[in-house]
Coordinates of C-alpha atoms in Angstrom, one line a residue:
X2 CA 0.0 0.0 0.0
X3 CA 1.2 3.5 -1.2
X4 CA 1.2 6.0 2.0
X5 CA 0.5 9.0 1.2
X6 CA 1.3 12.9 2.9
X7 CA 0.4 14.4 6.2
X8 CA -1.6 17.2 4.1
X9 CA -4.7 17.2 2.9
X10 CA -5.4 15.1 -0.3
X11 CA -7.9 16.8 -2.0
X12 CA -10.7 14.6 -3.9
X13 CA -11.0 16.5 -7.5
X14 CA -14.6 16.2 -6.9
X15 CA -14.8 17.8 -3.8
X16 CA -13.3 21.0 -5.4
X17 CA -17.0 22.0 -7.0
X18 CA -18.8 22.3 -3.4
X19 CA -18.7 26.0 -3.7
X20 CA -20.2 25.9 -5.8
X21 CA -17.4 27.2 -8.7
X22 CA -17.4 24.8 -12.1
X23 CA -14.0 23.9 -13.5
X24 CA -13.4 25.2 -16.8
X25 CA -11.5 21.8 -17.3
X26 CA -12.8 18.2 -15.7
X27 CA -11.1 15.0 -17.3
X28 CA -12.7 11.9 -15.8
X29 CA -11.3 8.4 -15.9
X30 CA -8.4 9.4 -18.6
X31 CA -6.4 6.6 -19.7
X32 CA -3.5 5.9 -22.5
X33 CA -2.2 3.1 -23.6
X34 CA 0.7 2.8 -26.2
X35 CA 0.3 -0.8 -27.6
X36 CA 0.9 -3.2 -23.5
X37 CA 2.3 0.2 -22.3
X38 CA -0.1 1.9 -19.7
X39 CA 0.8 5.4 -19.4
X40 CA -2.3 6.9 -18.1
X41 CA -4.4 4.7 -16.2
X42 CA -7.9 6.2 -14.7
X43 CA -6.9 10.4 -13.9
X44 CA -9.0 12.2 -12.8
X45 CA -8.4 16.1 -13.4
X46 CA -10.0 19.7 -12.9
X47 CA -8.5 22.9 -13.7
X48 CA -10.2 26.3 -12.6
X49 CA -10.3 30.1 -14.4
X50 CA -8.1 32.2 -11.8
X51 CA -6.1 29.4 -11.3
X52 CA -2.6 28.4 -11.8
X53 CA -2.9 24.7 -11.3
X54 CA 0.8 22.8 -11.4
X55 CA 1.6 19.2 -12.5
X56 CA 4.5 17.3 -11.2
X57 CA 6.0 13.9 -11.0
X58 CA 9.0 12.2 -11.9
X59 CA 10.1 11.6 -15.3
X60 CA 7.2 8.7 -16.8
X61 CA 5.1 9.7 -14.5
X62 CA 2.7 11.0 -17.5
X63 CA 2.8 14.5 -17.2
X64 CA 3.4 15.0 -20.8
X65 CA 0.6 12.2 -22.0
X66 CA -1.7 13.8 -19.8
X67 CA -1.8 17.1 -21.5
X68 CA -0.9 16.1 -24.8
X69 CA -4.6 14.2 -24.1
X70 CA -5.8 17.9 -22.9
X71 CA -4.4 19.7 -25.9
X72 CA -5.4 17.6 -28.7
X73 CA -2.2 15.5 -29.6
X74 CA -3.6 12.2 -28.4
X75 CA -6.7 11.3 -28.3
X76 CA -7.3 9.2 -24.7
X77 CA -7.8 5.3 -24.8
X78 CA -10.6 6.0 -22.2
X79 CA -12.1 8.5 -20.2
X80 CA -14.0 12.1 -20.9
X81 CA -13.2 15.6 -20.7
X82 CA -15.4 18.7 -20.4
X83 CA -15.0 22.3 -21.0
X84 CA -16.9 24.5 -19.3
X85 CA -19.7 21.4 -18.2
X86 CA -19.5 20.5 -21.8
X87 CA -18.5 17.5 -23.3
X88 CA -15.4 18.2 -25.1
X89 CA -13.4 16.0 -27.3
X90 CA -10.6 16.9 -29.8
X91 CA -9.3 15.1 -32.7
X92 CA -5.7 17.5 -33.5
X93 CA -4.1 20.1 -31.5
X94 CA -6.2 22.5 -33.8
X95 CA -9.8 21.6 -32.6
X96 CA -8.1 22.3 -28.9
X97 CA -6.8 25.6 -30.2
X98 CA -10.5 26.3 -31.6
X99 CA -12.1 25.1 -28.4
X100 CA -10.0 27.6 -26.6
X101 CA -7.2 25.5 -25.5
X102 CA -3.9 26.1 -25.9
X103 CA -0.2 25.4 -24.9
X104 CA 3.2 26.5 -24.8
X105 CA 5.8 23.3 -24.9
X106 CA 9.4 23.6 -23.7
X107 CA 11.0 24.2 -27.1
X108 CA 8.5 27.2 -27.4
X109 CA 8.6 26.3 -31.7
X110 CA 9.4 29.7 -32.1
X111 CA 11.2 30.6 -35.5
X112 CA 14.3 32.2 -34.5
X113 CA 14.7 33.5 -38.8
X114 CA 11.4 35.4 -37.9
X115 CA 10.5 39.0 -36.0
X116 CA 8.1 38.4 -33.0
X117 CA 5.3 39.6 -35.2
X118 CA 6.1 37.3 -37.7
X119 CA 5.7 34.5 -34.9
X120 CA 2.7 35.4 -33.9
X121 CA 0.8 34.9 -37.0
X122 CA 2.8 31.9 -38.0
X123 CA 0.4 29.9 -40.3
X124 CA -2.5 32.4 -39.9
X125 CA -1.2 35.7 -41.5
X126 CA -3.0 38.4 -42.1
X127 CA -3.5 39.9 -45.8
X128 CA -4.9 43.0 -47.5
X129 CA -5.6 43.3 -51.4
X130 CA -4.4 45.9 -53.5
X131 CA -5.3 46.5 -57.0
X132 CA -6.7 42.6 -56.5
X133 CA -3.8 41.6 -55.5
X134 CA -3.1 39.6 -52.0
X135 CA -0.4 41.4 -49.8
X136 CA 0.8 40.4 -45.9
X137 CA -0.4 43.3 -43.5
X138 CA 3.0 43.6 -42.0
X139 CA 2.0 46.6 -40.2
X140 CA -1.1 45.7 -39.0
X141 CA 0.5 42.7 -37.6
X142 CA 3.1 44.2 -36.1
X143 CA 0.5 46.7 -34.2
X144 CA -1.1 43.3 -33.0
X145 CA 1.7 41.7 -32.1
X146 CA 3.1 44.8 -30.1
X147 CA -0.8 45.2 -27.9
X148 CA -0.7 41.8 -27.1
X149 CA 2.8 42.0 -25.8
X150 CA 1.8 45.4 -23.9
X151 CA -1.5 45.0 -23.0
X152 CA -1.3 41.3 -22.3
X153 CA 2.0 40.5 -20.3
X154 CA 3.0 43.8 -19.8
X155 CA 6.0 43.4 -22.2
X156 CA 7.5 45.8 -24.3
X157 CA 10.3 45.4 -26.9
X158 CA 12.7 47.4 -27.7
X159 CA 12.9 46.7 -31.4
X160 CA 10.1 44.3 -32.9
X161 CA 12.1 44.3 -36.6
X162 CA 14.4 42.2 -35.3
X163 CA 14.8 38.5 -35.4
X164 CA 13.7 36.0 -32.4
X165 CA 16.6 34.4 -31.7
X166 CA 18.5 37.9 -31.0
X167 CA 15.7 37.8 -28.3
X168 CA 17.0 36.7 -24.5
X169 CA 15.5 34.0 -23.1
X170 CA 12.4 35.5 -21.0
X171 CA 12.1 37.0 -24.5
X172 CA 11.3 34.5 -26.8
X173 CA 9.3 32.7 -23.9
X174 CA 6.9 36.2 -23.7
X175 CA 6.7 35.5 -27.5
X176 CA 5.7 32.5 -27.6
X177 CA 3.1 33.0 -25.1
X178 CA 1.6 36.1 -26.4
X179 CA 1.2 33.8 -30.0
X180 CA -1.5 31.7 -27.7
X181 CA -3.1 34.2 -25.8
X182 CA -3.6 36.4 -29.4
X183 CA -6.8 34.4 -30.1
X184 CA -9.3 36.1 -28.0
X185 CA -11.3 33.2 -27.3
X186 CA -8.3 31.2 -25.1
X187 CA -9.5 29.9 -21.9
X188 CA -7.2 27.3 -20.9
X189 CA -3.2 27.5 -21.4
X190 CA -0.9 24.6 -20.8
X191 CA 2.6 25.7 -19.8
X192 CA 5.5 22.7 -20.4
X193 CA 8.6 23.7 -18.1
X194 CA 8.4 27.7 -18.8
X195 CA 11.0 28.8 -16.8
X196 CA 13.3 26.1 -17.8
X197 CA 17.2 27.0 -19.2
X198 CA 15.8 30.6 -17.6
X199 CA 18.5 32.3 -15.5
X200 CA 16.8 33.8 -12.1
X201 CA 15.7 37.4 -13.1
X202 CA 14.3 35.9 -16.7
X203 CA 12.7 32.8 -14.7
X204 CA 11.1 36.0 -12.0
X205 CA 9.8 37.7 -15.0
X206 CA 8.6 34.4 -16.8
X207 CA 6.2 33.8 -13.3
X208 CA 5.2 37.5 -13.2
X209 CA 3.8 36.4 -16.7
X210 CA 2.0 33.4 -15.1
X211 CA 0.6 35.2 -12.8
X212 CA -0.4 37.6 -14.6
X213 CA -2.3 34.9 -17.1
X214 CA -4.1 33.6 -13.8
X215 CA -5.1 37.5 -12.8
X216 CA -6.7 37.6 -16.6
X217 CA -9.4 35.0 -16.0
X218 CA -7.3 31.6 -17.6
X219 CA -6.8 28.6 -16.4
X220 CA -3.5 28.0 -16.3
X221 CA -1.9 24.4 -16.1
X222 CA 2.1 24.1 -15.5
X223 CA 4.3 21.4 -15.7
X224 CA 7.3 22.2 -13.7
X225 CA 10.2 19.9 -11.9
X226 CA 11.1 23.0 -10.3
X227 CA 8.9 23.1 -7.1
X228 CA 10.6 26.3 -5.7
X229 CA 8.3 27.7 -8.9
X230 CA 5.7 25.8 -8.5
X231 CA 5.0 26.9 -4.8
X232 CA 5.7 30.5 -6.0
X233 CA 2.9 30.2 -8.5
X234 CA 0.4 27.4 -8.3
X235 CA -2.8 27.6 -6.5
X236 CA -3.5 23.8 -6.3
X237 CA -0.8 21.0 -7.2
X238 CA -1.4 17.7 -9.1
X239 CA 0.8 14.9 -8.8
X240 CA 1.5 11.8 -11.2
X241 CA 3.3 8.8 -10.0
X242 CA 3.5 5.9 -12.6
X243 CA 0.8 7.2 -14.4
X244 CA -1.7 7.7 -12.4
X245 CA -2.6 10.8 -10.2
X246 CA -0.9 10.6 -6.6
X247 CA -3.0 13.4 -5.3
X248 CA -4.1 16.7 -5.6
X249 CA -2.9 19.5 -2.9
X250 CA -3.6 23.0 -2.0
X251 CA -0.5 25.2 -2.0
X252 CA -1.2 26.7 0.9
X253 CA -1.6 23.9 2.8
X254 CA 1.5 21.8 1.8
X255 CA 4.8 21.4 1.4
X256 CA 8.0 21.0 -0.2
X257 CA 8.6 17.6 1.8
X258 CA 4.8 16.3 1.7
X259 CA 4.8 17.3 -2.1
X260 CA 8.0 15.4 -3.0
X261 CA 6.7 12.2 -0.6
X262 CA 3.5 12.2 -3.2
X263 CA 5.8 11.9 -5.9
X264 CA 7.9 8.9 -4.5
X265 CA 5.4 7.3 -2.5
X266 CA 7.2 7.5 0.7
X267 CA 5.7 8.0 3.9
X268 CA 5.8 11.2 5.8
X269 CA 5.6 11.3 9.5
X270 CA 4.0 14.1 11.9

């Protein structure tokens, strides 16, 4: 028998008894890759306001969990709904149309391109002239630099130049501004953000989170950092061999009863 922490466990379906409805429930998710289980019955809920984290060792299924929530894999079993609808996606592009969106750790970001030119990656914007088809640059660029500004409170010094002359925090703040650009995003997954960061870029990287949260999203981060994750989450979620460990509140934890979730160890008053 697995022992689990001193703290509070919280049941994911307790969480509702206020009466508040998650913007994301996934019920009874599992994956299987051929005789591999890597999901196997996890439960999930995610809230608007919320910065909920995701930890675990390395297989614990983090990463097939919310490739599941974004689209990437479709689950072997289970449901998901979105705002108490039932919600099911088929490509990363039905979760980006259903308002769900995410940010991975090698942020795709084209480092030949300007920040604008990220932004609109695949979904430029045109004008005609004369009947002829032409890419708004400007307009674009005026897009790119309010979402920036008026989103994350970020302001370049130059948007002409290319991405990868960008620092680090940088090209992160681009590569989330490119999800929250679509005006109907409610949910954004966030795959180690604040990792290869140095300290003042990882600071401003969970200023951004925070702000996100502060905007009405749901924010879901998967972190091994758990300095961050205490910094930033409101509620953490842990995997252990591919099923969910428990579920904590922040405030109520820590460091220790966290990390004995993610081993299975014992913790002892």
């Amino acid at each position: 028998m697995v022992a689990t922490a001193t703290s509070e466990v919280v049941d994911e379906r307790t969480e509702a008894a206020d009466g508040v409805q998650p913007m994301i429930r996934m019920r009874g998710i599992s994956k299987r890759f051929g005789g591999v289980v890597a999901l196997d019955d996890v439960d999930l809920d995610a809230y608007a306001e919320e910065v909920l984290a995701i930890v675990g060792d390395n297989g614990a299924g983090k990463s097939t969990l919310i490739k599941i929530l974004t689209g990437v894999y479709q689950p072997t079993q289970g449901s998901m709904t979105l705002d108490g609808q039932p919600f099911s996606m088929f490509s990363h592009s039905d979760a980006i149309a259903a308002g769900v969106d995410a940010v991975y750790q090698n942020l795709a970001i084209a480092d030949h391109l300007t920040p604008a030119e990220n932004l609109f990656l695949g979904a430029e914007l045109s004008r005609s002239f004369l009947g002829i088809q032409w890419l708004d640059n400007r307009r674009m660029k005026k897009i790119a630099t309010d979402t920036l500004r008026d989103r994350l409170g970020v302001q370049l010094k130059n948007m002409d130049v290319l991405t990868e002359s960008l620092s680090g925090g940088q090209r992160q703040a681009v590569a989330i501004a490119r999800a929250v650009r679509h005006e109907n995003l409610r949910v954004l997954v966030m795959d180690e953000p604040t990792a290869a960061l140095g300290p003042q870029e990882t600071a401003r990287t969970l200023e951004l989170i925070k702000t996100l949260r502060q905007q009405g999203l749901a924010v879901i981060v998967i972190s091994h950092s758990l300095d961050d994750v205490f910094e930033i989450s409101d509620r953490i979620h842990v995997q252990r061999r591919g099923r969910c460990a428990g579920v904590v509140r922040t405030a109520d934890t820590t460091t220790e009863e966290v990390l004995s979730l993610i081993v299975g160890a014992e913790t002892h008053e």
